[in-house]
PDB file of C-alpha atoms in Angstrom:
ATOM      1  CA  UNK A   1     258.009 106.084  91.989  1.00 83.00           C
ATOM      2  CA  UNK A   2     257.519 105.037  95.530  1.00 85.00           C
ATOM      3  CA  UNK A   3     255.523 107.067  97.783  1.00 84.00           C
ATOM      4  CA  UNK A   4     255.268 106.932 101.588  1.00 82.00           C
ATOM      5  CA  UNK A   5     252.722 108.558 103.368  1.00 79.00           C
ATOM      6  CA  UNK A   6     254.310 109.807 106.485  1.00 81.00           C
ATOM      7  CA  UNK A   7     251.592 109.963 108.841  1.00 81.00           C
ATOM      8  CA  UNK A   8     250.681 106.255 108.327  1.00 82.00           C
ATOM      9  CA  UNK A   9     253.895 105.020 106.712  1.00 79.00           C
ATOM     10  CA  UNK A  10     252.080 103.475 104.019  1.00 85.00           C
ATOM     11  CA  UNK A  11     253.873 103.022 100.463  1.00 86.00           C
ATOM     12  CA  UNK A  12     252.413 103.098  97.165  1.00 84.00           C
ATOM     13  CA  UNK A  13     253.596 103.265  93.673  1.00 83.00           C
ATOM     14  CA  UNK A  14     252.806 106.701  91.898  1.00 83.00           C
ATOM     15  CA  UNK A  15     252.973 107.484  87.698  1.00 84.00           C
ATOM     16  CA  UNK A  16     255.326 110.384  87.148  1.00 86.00           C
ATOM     17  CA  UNK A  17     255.145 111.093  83.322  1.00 86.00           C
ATOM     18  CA  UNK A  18     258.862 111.489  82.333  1.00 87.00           C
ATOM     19  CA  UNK A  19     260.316 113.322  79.477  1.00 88.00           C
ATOM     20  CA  UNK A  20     258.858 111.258  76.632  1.00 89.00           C
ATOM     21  CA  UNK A  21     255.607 112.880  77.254  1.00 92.00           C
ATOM     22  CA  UNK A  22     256.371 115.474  74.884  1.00 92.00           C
ATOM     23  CA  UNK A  23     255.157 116.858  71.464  1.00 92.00           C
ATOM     24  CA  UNK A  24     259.551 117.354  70.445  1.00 91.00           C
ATOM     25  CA  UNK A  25     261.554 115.044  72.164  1.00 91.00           C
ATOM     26  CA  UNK A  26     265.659 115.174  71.415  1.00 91.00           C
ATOM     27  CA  UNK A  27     267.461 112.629  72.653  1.00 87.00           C
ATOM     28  CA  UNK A  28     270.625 113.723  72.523  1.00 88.00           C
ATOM     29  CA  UNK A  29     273.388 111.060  71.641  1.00 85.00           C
ATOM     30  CA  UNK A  30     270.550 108.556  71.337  1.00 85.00           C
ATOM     31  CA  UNK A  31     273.610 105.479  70.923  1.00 82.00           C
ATOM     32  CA  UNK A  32     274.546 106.114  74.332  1.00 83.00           C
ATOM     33  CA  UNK A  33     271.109 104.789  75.720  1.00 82.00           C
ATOM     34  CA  UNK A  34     271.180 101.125  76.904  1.00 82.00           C
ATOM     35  CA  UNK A  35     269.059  98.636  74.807  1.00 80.00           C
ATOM     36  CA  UNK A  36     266.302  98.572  77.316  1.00 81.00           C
ATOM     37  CA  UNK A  37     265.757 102.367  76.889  1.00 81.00           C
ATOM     38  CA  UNK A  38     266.367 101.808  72.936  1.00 81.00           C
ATOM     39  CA  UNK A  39     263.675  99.318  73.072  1.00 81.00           C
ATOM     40  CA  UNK A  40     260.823 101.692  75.373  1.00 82.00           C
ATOM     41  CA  UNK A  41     261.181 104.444  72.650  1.00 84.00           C
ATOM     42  CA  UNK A  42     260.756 102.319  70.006  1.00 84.00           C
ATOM     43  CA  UNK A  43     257.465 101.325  71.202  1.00 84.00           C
ATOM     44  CA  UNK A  44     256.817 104.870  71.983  1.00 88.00           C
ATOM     45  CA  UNK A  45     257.656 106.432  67.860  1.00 88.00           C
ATOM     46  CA  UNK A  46     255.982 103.421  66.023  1.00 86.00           C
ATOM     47  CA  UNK A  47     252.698 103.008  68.741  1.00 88.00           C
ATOM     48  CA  UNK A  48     252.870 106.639  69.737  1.00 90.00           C
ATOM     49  CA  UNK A  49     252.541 105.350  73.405  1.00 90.00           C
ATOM     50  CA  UNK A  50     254.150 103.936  76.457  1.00 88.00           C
ATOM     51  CA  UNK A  51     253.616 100.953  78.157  1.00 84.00           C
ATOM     52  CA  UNK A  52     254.313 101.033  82.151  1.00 82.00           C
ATOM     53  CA  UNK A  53     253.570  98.256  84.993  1.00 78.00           C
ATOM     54  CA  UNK A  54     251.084  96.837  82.091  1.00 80.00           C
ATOM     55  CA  UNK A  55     249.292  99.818  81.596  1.00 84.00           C
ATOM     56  CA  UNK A  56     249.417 101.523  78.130  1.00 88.00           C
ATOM     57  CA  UNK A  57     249.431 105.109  77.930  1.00 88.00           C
ATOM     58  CA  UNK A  58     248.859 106.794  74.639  1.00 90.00           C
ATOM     59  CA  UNK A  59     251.166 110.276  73.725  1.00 91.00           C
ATOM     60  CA  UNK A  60     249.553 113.532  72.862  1.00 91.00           C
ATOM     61  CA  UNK A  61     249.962 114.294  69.179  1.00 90.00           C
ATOM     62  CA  UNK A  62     251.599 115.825  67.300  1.00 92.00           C
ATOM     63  CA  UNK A  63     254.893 113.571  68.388  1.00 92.00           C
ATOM     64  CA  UNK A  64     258.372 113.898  67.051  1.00 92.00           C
ATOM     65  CA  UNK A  65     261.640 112.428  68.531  1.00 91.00           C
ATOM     66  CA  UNK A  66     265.018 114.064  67.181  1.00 92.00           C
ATOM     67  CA  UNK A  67     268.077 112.441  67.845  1.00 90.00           C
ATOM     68  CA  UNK A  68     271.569 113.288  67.410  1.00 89.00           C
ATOM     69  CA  UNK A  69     274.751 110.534  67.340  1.00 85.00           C
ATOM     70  CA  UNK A  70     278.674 111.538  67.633  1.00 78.00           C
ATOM     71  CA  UNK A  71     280.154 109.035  65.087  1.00 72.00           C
ATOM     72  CA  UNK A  72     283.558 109.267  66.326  1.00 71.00           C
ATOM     73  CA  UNK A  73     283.983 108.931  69.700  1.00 65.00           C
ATOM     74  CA  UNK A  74     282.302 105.241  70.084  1.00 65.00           C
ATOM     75  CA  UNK A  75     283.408 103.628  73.470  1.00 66.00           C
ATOM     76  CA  UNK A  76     280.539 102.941  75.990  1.00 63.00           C
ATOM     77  CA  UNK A  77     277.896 103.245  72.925  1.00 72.00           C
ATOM     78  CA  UNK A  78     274.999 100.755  71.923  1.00 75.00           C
ATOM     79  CA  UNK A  79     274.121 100.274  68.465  1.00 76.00           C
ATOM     80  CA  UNK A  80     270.766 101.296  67.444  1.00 78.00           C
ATOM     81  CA  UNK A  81     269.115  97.820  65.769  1.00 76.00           C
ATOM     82  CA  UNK A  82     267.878  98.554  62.274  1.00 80.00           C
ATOM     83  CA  UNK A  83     264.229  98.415  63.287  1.00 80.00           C
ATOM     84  CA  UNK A  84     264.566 101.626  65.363  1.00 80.00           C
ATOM     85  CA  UNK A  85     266.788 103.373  62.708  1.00 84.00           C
ATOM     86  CA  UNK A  86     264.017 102.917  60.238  1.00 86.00           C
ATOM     87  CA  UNK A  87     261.230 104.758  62.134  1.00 88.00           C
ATOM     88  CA  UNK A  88     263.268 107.790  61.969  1.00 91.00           C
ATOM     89  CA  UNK A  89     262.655 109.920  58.564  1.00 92.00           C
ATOM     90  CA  UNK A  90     265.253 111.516  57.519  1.00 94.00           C
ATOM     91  CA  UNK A  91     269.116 111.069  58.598  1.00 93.00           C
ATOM     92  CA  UNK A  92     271.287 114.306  58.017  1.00 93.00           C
ATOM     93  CA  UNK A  93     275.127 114.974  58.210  1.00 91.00           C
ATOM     94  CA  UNK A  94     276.147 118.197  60.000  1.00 89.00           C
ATOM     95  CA  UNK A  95     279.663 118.835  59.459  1.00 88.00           C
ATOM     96  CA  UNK A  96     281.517 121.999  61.125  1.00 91.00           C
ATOM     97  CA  UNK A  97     279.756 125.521  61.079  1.00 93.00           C
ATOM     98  CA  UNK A  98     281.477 128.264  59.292  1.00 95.00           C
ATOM     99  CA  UNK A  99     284.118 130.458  60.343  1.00 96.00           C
ATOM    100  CA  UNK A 100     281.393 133.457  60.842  1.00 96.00           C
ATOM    101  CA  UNK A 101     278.752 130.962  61.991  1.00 95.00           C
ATOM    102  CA  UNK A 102     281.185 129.618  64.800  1.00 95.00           C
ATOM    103  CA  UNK A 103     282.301 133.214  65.625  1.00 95.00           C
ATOM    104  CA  UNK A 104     278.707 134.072  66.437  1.00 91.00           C
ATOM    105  CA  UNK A 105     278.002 130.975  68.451  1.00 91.00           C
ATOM    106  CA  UNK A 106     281.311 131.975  70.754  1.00 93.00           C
ATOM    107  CA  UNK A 107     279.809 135.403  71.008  1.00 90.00           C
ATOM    108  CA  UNK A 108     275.959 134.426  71.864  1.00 87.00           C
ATOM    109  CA  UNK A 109     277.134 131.573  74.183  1.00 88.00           C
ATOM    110  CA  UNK A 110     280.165 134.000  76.486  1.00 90.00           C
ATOM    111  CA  UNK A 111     278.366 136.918  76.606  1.00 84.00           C
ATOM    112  CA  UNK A 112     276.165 138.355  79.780  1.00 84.00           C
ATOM    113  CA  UNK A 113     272.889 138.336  77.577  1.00 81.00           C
ATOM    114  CA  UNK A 114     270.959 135.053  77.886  1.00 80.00           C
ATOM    115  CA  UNK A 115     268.760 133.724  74.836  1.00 77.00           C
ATOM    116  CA  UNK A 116     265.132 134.234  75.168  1.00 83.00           C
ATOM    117  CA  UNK A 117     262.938 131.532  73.970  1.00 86.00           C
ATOM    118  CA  UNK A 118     259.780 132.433  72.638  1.00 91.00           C
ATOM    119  CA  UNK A 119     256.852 130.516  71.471  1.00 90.00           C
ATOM    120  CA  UNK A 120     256.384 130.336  67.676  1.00 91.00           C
ATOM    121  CA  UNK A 121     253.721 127.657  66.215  1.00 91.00           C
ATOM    122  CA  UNK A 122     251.427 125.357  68.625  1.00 93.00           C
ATOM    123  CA  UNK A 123     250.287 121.786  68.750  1.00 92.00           C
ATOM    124  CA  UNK A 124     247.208 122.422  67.267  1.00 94.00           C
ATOM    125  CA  UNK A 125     249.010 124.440  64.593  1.00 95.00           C
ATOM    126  CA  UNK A 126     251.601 121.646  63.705  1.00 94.00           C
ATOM    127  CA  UNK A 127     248.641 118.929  63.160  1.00 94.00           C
ATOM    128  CA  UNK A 128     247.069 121.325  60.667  1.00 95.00           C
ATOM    129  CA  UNK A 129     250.466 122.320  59.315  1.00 94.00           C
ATOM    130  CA  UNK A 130     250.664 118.577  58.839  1.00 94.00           C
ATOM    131  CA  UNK A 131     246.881 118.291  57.212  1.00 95.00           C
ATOM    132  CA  UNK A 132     247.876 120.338  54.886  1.00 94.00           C
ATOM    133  CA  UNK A 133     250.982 118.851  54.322  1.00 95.00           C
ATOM    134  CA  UNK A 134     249.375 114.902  53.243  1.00 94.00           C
ATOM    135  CA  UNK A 135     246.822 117.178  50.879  1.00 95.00           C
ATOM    136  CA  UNK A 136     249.860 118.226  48.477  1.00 95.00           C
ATOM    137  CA  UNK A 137     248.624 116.027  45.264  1.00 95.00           C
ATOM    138  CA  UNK A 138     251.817 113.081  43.979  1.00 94.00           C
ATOM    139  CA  UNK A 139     251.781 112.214  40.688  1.00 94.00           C
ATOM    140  CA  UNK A 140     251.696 108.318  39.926  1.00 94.00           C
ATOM    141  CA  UNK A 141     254.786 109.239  38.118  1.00 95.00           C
ATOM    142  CA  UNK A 142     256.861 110.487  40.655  1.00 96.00           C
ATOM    143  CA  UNK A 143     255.636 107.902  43.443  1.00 96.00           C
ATOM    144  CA  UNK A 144     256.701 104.849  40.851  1.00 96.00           C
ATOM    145  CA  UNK A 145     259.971 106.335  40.851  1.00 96.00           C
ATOM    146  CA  UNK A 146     260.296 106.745  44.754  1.00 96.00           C
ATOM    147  CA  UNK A 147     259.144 102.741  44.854  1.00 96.00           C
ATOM    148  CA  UNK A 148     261.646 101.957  42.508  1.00 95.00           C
ATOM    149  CA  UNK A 149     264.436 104.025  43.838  1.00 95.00           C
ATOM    150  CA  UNK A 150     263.789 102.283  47.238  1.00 96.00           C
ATOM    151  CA  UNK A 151     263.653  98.883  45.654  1.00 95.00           C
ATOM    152  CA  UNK A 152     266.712  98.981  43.451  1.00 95.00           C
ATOM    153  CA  UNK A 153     268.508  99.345  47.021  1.00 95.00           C
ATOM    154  CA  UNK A 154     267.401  95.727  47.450  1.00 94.00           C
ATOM    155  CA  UNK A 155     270.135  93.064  46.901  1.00 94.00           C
ATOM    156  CA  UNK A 156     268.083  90.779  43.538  1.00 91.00           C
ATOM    157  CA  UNK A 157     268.306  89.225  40.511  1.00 90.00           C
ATOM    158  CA  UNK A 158     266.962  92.492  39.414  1.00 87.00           C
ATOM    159  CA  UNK A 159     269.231  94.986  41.122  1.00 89.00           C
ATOM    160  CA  UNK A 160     272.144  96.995  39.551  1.00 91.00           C
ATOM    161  CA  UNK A 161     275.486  94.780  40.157  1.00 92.00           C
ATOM    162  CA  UNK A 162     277.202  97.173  42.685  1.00 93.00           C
ATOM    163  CA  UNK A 163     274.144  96.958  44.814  1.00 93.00           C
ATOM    164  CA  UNK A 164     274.092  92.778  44.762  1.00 93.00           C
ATOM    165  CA  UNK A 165     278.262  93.473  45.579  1.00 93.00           C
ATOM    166  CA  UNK A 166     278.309  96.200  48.194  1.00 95.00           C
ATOM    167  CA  UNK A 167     274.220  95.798  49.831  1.00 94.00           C
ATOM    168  CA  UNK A 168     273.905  93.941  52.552  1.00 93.00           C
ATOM    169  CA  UNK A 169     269.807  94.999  53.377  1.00 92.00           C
ATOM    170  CA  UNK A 170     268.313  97.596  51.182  1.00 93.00           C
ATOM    171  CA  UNK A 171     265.185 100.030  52.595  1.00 93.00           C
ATOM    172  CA  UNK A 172     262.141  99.635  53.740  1.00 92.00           C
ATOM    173  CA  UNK A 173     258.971 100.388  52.003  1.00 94.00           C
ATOM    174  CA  UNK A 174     259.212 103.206  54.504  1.00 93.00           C
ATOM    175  CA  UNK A 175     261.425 105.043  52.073  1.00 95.00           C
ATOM    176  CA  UNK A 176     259.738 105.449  49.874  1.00 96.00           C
ATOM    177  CA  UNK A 177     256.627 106.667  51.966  1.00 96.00           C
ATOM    178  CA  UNK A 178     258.722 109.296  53.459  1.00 96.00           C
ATOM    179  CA  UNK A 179     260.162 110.531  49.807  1.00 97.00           C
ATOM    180  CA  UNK A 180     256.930 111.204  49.634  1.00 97.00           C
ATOM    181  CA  UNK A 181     256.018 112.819  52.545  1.00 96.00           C
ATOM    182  CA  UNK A 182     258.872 114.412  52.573  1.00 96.00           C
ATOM    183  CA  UNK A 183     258.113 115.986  49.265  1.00 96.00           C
ATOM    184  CA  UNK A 184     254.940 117.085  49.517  1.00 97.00           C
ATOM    185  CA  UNK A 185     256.624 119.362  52.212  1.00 96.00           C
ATOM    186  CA  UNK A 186     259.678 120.155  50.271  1.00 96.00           C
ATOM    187  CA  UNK A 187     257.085 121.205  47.490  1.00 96.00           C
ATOM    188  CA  UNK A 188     254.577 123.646  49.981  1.00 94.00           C
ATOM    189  CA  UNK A 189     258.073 124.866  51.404  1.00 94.00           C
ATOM    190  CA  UNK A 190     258.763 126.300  48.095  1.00 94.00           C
ATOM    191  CA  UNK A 191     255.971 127.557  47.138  1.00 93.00           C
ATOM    192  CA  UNK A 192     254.730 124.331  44.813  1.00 93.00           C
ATOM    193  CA  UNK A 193     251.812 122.398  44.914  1.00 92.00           C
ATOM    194  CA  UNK A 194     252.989 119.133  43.458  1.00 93.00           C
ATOM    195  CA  UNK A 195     255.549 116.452  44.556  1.00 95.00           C
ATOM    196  CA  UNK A 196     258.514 116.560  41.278  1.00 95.00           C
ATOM    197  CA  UNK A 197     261.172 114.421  40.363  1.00 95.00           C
ATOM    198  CA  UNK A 198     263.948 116.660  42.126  1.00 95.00           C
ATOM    199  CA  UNK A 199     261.909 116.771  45.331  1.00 96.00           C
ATOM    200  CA  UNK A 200     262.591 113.214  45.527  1.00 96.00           C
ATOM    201  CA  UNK A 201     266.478 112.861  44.056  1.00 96.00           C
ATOM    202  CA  UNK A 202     266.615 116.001  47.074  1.00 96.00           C
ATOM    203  CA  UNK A 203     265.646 113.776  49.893  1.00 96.00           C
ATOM    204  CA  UNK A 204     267.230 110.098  48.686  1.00 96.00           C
ATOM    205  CA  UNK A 205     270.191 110.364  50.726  1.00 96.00           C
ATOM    206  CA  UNK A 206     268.892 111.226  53.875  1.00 96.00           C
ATOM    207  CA  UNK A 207     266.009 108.887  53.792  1.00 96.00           C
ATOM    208  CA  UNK A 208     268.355 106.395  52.480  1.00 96.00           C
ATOM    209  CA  UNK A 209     271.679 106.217  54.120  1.00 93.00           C
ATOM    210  CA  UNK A 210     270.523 104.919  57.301  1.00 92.00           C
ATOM    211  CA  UNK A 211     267.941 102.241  55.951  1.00 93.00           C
ATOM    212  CA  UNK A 212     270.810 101.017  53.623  1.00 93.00           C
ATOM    213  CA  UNK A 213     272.935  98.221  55.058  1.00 92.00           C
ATOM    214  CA  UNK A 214     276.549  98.051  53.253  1.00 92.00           C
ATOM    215  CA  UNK A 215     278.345  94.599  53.665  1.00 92.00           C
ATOM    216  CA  UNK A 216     282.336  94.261  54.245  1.00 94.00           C
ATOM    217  CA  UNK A 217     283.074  94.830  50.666  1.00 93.00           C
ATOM    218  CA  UNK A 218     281.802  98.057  50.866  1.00 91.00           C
ATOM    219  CA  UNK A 219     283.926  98.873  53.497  1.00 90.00           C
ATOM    220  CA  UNK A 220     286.989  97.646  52.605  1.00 92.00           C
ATOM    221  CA  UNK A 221     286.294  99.470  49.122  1.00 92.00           C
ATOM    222  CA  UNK A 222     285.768 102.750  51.234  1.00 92.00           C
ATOM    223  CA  UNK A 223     282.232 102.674  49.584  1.00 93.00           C
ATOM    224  CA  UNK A 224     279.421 104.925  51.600  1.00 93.00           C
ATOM    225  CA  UNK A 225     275.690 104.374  51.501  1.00 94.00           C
ATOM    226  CA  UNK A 226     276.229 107.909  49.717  1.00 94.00           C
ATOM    227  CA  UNK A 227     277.849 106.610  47.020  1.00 95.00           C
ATOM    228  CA  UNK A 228     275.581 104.036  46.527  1.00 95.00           C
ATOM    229  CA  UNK A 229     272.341 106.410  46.155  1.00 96.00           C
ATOM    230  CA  UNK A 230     273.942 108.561  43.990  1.00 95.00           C
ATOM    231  CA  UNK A 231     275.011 105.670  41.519  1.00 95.00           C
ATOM    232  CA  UNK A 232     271.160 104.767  41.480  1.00 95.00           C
ATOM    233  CA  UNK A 233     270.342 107.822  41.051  1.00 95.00           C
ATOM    234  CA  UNK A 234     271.720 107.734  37.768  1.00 94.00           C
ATOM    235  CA  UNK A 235     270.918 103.934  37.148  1.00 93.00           C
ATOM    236  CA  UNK A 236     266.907 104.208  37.555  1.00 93.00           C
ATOM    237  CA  UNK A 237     264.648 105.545  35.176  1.00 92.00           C
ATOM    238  CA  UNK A 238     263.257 109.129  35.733  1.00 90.00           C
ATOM    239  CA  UNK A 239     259.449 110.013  34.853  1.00 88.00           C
ATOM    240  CA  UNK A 240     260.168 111.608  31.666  1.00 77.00           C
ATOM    241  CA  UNK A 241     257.323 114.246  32.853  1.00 62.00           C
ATOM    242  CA  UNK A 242     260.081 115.350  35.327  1.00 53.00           C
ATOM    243  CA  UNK A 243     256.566 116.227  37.656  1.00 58.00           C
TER     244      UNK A 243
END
């Protein structure tokens, strides 16, 4: 921002850190930001830092970015590019809250009493939450079947036939890291200290659907990204350890 001092009416430029210097950022209906914005947080998830008037400033860790997207009303929106879409882990449906759930929203959010926020992990908590996290062991099992659950998405001479007729781009080796990852959380979440088979046939769809690219077929067959991870799902080859 521009700054004038008043008693000499010089003006210089001054570095206000804005909202991306954060440890949880939400961006909430992250389609409605304008490429240029699109493009700054891109830099800022994959580097973990901003770049500003040629100066690079690095983020405090631990940094997450949650984003939410209405997908039906899509006037005055921008399409997130595919590069963007894959540095974010998991992509998850929320459909309507239950009747009780939705009753109890109405009554928390029209009453007199206001919600009190308190603190319940820190920074330094999270990172070794996260340490502990990458330490859960992965069979080489269960890893070859993420890899090949994230390559059959891949339009090839060696992929199923519905995914050469209705794939467009399959995923990233990013998938498959964040099967992983995502398992080895899944795993200390309930109570297990090993990565198994249904940790990762739990997370394929969300770390799928938005890194797989249908084509026109697809659509005009009404086919889903959902549909097409569940078909490989039964198409490759489990670890018969099951681990």
């Amino acid at each position: 921002i521009i700054e004038e001092d008043k008693t000499t009416g010089k003006r210089q430029l001054r570095f206000v850190p804005g909202p991306i210097f954060a440890n949880l950022v939400l961006a909430d209906e992250i389609n409605r930001t304008p490429p240029k914005t699109q493009a700054a947080l891109l830099e800022a998830m994959q580097e973990r830092r901003v770049t500003v008037a040629g100066q690079t400033m690095t983020l405090d860790a631990p940094f997450m970015v949650m984003a939410t997207q209405n997908p039906i009303e899509l006037e005055g929106t921008y399409p997130l590019p595919e590069a963007q879409l894959d540095r974010f882990m998991f992509n998850i449906l929320i459909d309507y809250l239950p009747e009780d759930d939705e009753i109890q929203v109405v009554n928390l959010t029209t009453g007199a009493e206001s919600a009190r926020i308190t603190q319940v992990v820190t920074a330094q908590e999270l990172l070794e939450y996260q340490a502990v996290v990458r330490r859960i062991p992965a069979s080489e099992e269960v890893t070859r079947y993420a890899v090949q659950l994230t390559r059959a998405t891949r339009p090839g001479p060696e992929s199923p036939d519905f995914v050469n007729d209705w794939v467009s781009y399959g995923a990233s080796l990013r998938a498959a890291q964040y099967m992983i990852l995502g398992g080895r959380a899944r795993a200390i979440l309930e109570g297990r200290f090993n990565v198994s088979v249904e940790d990762i046939v739990s997370l394929a769809k969300p770390v799928l659907r938005h890194r797989v690219l249908t084509n026109f077929h697809a659509e005009s067959e009404k086919v889903t990204t959902d549909d097409i991870v569940d078909r490989l799902i039964e198409r490759v080859p489990k670890p018969s350890s099951g681990l």
